[in-house]
mmCIF file of N, CA and C in Angstrom:
data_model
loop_
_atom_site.group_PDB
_atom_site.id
_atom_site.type_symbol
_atom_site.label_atom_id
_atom_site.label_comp_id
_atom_site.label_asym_id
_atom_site.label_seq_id
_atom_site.Cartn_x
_atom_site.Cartn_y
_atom_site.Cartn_z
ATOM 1 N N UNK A 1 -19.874 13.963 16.444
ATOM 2 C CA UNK A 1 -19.276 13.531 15.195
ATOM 3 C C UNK A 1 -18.726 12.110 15.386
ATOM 4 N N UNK A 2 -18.900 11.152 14.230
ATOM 5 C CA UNK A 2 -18.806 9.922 14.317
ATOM 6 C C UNK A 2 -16.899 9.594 13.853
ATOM 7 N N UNK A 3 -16.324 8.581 14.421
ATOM 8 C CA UNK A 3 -15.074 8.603 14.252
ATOM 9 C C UNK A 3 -14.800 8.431 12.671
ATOM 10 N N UNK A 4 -15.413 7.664 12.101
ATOM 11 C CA UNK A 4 -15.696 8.195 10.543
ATOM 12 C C UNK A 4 -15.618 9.624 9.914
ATOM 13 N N UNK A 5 -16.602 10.097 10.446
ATOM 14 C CA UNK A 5 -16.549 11.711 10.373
ATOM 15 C C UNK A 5 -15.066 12.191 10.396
ATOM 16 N N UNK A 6 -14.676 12.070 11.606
ATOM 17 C CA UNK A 6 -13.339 12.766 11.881
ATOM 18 C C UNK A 6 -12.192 12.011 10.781
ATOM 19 N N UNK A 7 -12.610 11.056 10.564
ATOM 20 C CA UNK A 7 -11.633 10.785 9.747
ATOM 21 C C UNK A 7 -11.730 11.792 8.390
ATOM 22 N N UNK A 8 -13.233 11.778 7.689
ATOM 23 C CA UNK A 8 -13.190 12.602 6.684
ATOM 24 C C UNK A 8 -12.510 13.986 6.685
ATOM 25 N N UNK A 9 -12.792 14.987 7.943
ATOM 26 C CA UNK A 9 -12.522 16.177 7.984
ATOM 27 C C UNK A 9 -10.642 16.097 7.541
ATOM 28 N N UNK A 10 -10.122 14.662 8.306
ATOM 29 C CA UNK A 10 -8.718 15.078 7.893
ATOM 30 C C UNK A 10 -8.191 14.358 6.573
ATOM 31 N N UNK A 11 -9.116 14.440 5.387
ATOM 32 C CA UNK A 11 -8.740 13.961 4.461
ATOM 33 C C UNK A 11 -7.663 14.704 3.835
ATOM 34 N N UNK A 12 -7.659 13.998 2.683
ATOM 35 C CA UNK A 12 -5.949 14.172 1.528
ATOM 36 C C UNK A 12 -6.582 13.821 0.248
ATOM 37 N N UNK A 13 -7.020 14.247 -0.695
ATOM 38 C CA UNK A 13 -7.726 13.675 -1.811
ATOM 39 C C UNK A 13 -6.418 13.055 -2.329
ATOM 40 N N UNK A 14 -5.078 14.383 -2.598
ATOM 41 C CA UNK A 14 -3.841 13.991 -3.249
ATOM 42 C C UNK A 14 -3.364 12.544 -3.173
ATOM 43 N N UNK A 15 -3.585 12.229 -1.744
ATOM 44 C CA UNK A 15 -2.836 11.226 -0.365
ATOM 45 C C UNK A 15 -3.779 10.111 -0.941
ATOM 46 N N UNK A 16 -5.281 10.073 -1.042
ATOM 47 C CA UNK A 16 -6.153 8.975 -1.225
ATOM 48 C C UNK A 16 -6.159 8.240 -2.690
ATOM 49 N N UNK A 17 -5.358 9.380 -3.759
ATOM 50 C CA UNK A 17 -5.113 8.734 -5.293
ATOM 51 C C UNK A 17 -3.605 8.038 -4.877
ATOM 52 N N UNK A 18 -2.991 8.179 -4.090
ATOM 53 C CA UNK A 18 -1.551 7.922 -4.177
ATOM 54 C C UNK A 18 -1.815 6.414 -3.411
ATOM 55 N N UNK A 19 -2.540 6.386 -2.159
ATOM 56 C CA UNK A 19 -2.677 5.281 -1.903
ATOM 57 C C UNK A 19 -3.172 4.156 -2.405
ATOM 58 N N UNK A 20 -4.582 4.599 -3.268
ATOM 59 C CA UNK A 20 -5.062 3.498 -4.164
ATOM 60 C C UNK A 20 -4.233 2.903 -5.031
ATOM 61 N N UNK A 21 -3.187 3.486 -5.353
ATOM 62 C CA UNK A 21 -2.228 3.238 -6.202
ATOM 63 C C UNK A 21 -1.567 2.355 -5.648
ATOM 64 N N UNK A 22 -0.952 2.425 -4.732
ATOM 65 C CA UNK A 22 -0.059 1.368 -3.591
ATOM 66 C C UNK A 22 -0.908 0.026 -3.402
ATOM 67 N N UNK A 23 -2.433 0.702 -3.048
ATOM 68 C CA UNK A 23 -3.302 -0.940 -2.688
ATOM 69 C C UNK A 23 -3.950 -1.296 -3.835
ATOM 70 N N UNK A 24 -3.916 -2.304 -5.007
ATOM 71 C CA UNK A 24 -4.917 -1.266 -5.844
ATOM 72 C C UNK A 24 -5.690 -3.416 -5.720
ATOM 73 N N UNK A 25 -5.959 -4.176 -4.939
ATOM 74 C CA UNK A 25 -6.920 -4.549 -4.300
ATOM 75 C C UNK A 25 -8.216 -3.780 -3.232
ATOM 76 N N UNK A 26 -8.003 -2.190 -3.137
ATOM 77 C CA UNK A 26 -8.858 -1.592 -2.169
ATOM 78 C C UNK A 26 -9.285 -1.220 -3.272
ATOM 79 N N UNK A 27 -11.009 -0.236 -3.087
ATOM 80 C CA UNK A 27 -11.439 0.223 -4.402
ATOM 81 C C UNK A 27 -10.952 1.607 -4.180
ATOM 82 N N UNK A 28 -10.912 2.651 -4.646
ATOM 83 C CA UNK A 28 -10.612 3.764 -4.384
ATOM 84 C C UNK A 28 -11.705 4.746 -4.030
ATOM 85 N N UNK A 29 -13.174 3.991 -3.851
ATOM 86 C CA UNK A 29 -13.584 4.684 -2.971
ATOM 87 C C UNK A 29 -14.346 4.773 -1.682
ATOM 88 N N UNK A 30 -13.211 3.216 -1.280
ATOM 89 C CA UNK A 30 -12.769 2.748 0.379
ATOM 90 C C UNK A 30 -11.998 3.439 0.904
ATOM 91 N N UNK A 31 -11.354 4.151 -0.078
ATOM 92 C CA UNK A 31 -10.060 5.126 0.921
ATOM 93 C C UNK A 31 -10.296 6.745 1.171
ATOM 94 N N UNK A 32 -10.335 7.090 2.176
ATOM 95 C CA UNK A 32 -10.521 8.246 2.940
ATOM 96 C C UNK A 32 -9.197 8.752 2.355
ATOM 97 N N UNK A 33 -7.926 8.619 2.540
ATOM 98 C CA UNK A 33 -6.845 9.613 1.967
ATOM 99 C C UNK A 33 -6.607 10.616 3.570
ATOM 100 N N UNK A 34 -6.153 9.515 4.365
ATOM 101 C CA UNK A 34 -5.851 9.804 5.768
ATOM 102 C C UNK A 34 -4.363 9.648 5.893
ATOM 103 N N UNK A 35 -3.425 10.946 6.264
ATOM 104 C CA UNK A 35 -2.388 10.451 6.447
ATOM 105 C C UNK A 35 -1.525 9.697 7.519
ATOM 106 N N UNK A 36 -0.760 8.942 7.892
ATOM 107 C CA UNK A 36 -0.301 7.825 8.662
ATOM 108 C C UNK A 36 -0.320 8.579 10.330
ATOM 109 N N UNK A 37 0.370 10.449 9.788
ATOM 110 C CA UNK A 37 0.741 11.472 10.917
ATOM 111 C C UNK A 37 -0.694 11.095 11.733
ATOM 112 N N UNK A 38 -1.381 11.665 10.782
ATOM 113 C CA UNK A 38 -2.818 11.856 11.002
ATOM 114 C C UNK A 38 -3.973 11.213 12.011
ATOM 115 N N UNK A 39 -3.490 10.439 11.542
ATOM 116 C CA UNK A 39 -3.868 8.954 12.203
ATOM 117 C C UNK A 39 -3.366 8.839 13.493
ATOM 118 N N UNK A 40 -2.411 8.874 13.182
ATOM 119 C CA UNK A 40 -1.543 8.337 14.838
ATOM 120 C C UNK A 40 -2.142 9.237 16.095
ATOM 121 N N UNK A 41 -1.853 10.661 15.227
ATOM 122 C CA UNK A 41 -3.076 11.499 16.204
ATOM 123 C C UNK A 41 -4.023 11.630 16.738
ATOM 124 N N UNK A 42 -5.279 11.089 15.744
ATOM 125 C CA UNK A 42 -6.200 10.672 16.085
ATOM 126 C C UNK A 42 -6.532 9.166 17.203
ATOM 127 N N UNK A 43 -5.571 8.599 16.985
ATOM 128 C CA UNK A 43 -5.388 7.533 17.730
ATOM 129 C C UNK A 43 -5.225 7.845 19.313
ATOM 130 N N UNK A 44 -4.033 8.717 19.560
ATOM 131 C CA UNK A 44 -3.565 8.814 20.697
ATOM 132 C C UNK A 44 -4.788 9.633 21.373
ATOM 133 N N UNK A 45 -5.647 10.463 20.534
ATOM 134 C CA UNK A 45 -7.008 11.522 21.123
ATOM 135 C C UNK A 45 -7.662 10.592 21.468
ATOM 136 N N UNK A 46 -8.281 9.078 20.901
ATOM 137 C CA UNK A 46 -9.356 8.412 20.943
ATOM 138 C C UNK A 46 -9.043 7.467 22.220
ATOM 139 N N UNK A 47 -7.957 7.327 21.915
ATOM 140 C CA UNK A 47 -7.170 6.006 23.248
ATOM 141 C C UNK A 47 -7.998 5.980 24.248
ATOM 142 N N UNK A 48 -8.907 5.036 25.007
ATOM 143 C CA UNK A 48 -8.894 5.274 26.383
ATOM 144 C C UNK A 48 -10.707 5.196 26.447
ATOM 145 N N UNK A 49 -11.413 5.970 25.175
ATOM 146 C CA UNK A 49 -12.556 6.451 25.392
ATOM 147 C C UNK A 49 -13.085 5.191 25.134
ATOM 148 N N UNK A 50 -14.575 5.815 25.239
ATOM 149 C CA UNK A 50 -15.718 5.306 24.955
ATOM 150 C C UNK A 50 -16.238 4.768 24.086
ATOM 151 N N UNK A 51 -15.944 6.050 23.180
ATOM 152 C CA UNK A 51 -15.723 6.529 21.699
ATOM 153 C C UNK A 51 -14.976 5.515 20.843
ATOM 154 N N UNK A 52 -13.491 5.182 21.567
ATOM 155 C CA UNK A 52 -12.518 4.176 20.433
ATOM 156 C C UNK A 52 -13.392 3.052 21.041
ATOM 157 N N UNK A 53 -13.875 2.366 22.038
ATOM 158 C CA UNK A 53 -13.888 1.434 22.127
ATOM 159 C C UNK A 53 -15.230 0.862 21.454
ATOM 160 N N UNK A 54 -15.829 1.824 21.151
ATOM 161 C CA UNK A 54 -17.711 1.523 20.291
ATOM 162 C C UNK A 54 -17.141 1.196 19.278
ATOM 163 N N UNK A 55 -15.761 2.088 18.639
ATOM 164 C CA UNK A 55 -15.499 1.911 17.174
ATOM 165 C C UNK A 55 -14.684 0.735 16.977
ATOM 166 N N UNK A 56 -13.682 0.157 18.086
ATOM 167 C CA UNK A 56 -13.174 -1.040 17.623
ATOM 168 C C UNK A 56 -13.928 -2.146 18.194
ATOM 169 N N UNK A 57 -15.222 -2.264 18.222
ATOM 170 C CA UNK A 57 -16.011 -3.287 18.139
ATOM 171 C C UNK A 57 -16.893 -3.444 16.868
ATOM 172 N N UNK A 58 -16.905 -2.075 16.241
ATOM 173 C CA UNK A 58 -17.305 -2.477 14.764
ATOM 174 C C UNK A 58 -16.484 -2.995 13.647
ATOM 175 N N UNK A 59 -16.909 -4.290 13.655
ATOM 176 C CA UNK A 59 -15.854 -4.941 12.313
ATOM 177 C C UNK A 59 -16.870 -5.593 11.907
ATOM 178 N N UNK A 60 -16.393 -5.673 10.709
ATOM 179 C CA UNK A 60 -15.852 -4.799 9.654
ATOM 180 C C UNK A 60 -15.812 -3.207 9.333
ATOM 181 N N UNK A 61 -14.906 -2.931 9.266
ATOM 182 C CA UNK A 61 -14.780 -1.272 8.961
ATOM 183 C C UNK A 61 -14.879 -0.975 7.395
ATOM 184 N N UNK A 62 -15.669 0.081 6.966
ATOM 185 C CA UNK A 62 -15.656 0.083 5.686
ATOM 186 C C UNK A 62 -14.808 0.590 5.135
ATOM 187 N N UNK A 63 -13.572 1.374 5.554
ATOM 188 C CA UNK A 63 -12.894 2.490 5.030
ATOM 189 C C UNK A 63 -11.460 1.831 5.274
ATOM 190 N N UNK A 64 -10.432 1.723 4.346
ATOM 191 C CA UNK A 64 -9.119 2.085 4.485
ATOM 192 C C UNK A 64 -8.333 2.300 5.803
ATOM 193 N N UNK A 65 -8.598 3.518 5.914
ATOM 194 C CA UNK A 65 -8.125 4.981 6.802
ATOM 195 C C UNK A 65 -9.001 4.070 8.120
ATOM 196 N N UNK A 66 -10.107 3.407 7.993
ATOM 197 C CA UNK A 66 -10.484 3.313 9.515
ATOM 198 C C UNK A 66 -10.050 1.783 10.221
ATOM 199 N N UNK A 67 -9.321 1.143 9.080
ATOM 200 C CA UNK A 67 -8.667 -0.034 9.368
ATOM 201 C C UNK A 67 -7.437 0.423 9.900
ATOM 202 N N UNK A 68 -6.967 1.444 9.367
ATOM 203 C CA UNK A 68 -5.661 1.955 9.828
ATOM 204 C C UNK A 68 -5.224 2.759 11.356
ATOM 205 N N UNK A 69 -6.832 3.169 11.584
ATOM 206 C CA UNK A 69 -7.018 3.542 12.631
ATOM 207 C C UNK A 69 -7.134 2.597 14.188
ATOM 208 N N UNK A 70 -7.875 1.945 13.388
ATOM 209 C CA UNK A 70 -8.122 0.451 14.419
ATOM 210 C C UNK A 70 -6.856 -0.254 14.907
ATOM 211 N N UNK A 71 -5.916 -0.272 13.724
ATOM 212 C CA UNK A 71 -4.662 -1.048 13.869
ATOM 213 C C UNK A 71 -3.515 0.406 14.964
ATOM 214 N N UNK A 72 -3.678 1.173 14.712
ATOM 215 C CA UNK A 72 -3.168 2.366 15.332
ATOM 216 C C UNK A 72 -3.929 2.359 16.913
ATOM 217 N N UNK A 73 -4.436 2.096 17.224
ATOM 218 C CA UNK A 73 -5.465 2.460 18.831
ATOM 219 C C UNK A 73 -4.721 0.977 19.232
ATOM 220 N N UNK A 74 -4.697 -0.104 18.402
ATOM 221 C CA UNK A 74 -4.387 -1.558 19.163
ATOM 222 C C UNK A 74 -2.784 -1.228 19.384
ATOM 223 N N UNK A 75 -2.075 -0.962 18.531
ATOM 224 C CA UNK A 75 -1.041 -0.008 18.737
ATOM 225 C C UNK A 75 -0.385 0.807 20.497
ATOM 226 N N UNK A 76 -1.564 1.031 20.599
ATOM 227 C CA UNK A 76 -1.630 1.924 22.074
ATOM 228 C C UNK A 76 -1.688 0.966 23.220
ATOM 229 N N UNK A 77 -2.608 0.133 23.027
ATOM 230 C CA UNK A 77 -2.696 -0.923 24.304
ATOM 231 C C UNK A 77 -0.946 -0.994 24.901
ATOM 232 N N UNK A 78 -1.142 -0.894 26.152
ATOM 233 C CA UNK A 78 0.095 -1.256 27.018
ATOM 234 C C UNK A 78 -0.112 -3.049 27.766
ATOM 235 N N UNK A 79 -1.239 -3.461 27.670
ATOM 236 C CA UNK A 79 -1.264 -4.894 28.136
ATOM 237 C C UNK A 79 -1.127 -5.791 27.533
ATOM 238 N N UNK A 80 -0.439 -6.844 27.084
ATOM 239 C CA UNK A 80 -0.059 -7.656 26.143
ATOM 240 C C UNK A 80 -1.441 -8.711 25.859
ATOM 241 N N UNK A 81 -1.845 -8.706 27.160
ATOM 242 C CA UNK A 81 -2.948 -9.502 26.869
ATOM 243 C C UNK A 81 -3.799 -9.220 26.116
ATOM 244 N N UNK A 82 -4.621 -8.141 26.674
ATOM 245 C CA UNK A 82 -5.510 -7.061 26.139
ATOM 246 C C UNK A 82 -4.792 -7.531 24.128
ATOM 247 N N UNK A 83 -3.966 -6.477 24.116
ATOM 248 C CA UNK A 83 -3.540 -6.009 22.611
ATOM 249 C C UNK A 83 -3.314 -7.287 22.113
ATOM 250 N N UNK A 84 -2.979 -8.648 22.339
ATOM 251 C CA UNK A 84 -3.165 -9.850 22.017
ATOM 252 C C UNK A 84 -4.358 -10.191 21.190
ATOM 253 N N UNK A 85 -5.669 -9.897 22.319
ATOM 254 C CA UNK A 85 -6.925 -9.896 21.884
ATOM 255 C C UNK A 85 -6.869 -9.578 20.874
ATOM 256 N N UNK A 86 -7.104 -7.796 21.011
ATOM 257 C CA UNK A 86 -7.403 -7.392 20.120
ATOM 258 C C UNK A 86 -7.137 -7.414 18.687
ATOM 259 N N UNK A 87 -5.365 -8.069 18.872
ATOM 260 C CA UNK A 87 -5.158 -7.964 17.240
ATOM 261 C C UNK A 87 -5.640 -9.556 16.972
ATOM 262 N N UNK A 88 -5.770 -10.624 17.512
ATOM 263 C CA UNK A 88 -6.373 -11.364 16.936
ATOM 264 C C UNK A 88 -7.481 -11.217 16.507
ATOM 265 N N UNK A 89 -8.223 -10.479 17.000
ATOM 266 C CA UNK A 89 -10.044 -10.472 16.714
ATOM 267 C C UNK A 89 -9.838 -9.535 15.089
ATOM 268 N N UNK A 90 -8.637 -8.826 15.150
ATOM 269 C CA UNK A 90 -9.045 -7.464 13.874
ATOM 270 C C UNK A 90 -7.787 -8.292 12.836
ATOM 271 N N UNK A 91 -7.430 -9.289 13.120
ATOM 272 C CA UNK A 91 -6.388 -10.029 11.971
ATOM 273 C C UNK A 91 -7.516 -10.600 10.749
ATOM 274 N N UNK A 92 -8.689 -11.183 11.223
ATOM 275 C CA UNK A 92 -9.436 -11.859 9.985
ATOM 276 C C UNK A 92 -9.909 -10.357 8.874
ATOM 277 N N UNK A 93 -9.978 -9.761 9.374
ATOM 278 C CA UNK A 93 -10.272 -8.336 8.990
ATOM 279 C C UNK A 93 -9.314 -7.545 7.924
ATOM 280 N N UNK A 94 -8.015 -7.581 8.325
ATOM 281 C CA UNK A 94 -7.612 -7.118 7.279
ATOM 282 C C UNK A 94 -7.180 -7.642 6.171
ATOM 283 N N UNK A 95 -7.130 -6.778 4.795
ATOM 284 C CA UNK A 95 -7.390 -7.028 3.570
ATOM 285 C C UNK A 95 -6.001 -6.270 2.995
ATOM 286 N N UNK A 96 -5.247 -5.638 3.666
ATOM 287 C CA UNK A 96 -4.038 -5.163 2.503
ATOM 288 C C UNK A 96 -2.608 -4.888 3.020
ATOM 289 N N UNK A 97 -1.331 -5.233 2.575
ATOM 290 C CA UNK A 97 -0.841 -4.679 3.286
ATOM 291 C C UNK A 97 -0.244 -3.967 4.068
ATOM 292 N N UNK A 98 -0.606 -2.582 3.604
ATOM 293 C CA UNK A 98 -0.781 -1.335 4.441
ATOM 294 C C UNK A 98 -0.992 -1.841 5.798
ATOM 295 N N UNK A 99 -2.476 -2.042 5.974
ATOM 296 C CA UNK A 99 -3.247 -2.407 7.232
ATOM 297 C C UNK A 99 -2.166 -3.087 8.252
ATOM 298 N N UNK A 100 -1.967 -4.138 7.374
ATOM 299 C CA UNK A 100 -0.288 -5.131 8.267
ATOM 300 C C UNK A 100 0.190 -4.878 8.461
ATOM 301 N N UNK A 101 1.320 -4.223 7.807
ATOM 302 C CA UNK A 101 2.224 -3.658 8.336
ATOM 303 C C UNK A 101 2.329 -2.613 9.254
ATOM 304 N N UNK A 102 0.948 -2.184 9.154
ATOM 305 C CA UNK A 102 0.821 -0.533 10.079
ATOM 306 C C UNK A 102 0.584 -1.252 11.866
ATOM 307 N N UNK A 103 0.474 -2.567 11.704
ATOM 308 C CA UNK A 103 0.133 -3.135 12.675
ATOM 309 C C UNK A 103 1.043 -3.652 13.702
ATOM 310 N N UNK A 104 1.762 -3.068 14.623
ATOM 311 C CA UNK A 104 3.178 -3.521 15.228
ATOM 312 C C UNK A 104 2.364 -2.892 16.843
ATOM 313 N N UNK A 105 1.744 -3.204 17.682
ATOM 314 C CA UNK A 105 2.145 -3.145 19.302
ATOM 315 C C UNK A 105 3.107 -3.697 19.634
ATOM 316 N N UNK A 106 3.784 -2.221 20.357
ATOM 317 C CA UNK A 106 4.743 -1.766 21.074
ATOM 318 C C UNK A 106 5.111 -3.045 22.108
ATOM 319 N N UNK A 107 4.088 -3.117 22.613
ATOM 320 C CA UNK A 107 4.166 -4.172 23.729
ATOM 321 C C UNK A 107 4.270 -5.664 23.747
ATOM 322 N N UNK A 108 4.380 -6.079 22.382
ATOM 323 C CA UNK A 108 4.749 -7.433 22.029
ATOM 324 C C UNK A 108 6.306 -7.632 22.275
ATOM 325 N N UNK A 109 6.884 -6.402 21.578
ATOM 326 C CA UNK A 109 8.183 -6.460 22.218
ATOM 327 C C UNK A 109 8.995 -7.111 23.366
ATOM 328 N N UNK A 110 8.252 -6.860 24.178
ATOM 329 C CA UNK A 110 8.460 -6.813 25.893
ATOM 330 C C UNK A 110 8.116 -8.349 26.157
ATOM 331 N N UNK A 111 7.598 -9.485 25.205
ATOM 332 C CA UNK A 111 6.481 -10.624 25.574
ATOM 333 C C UNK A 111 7.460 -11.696 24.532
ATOM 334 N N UNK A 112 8.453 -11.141 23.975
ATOM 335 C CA UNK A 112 8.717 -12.508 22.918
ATOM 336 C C UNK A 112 8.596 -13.685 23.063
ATOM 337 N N UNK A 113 8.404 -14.359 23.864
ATOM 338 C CA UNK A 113 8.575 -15.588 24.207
ATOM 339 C C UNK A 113 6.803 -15.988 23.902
ATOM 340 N N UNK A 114 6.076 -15.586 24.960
ATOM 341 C CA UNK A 114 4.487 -15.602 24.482
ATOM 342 C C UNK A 114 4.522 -15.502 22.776
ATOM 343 N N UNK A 115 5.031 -14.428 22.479
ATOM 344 C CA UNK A 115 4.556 -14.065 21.240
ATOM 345 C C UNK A 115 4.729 -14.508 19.830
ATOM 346 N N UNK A 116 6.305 -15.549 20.045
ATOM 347 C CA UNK A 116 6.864 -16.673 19.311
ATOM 348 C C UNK A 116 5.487 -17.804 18.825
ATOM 349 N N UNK A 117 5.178 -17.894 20.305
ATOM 350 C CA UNK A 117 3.842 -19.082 20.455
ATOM 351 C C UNK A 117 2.676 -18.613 18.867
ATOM 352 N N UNK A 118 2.583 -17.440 19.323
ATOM 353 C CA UNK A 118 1.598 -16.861 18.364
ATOM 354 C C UNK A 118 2.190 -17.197 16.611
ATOM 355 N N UNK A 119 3.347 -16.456 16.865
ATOM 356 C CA UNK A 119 3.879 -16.190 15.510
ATOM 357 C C UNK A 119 3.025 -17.765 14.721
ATOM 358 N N UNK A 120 4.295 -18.606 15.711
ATOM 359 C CA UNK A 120 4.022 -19.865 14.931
ATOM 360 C C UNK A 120 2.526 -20.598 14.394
ATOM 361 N N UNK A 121 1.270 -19.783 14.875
ATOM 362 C CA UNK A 121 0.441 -20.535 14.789
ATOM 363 C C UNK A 121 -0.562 -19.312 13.309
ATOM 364 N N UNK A 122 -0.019 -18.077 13.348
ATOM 365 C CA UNK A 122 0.053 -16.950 12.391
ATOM 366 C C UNK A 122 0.369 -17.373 10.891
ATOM 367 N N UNK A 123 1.726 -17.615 10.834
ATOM 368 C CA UNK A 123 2.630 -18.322 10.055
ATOM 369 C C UNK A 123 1.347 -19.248 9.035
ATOM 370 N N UNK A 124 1.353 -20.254 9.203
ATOM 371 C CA UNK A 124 0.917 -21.343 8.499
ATOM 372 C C UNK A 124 -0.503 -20.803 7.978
ATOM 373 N N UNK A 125 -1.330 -19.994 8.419
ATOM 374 C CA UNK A 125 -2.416 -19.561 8.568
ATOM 375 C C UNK A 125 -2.794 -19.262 6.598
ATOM 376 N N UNK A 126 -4.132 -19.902 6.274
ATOM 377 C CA UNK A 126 -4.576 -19.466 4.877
ATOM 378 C C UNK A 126 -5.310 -18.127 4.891
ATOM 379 N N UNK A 127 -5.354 -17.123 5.624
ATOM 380 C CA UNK A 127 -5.680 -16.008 5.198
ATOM 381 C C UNK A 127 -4.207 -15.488 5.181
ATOM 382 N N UNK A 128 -4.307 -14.527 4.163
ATOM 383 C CA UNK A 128 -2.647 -13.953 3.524
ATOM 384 C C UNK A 128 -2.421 -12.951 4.655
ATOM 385 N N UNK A 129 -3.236 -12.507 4.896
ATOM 386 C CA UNK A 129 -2.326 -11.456 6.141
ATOM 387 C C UNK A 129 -2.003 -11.828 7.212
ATOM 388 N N UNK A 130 -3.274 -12.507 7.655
ATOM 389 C CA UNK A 130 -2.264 -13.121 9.229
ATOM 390 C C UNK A 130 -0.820 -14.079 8.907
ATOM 391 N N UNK A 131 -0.691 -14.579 7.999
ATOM 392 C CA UNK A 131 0.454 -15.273 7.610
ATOM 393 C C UNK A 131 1.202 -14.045 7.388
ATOM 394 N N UNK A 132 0.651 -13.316 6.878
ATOM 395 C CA UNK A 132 2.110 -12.275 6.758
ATOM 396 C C UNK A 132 2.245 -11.294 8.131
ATOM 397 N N UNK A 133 1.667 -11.132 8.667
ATOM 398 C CA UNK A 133 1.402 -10.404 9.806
ATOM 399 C C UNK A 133 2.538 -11.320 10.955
ATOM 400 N N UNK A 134 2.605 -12.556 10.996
ATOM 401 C CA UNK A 134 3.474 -13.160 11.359
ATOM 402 C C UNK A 134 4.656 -13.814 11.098
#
């Protein structure tokens, strides 16, 4: 089963009208209707594999729920470097801000000084999320 897949099985139809509502730049039927719990779960199962790492090399993601997922696994990284990467490579990518905000590694924390560097160059940035993302 494809990580897509798994996302469907833990859908929310209720959850996927409520969200379109919140984003209503997504179409509503980009959104899987995945809840945040949900997710995180799935995240912490995928961490590590094979599996997350086939899927966060596909970008663009078509789904909502699998942007949210992506931002949730980068989430997990414990190396600043690493999770650096990664959220730069998946910043042109997102489109709402759900996605952004859901987007906080843990491990930037630990790096402020590096990560100031970033902010500032985030900041000024003409795509709206990485500016807001920073």
């Amino acid at each position: 089963m494809t990580v897509t897949e798994r996302l469907f099985t833990l859908q929310d139809t209720k959850y996927r009208d409520f969200s379109a509502r919140l984003t209503p730049n997504i179409s509503k039927d980009a959104i899987i209707g995945v809840r945040a719990p949900a997710i995180r779960a799935l995240a912490k199962e995928l961490y590590g594999t094979d599996e997350a790492a086939r899927f966060m090399a596909e970008l663009p993601h078509k789904y909502f729920d699998e942007n949210n997922l992506h931002g949730a696994l980068i989430c997990r990284i414990r190396d600043y470097a690493s999770a650096m990467a990664e959220t730069e490579r998946f910043l042109p990518y997102i489109d709402n801000w759900a996605v952004c905000d859901g987007l906080s590694p843990k491990v930037f924390g630990k790096h402020k000084a590096e990560l100031l560097e970033k902010i500032r160059l985030w900041i000024p940035s003409e795509h709206i999320y990485t500016c807001r993302f920073g």
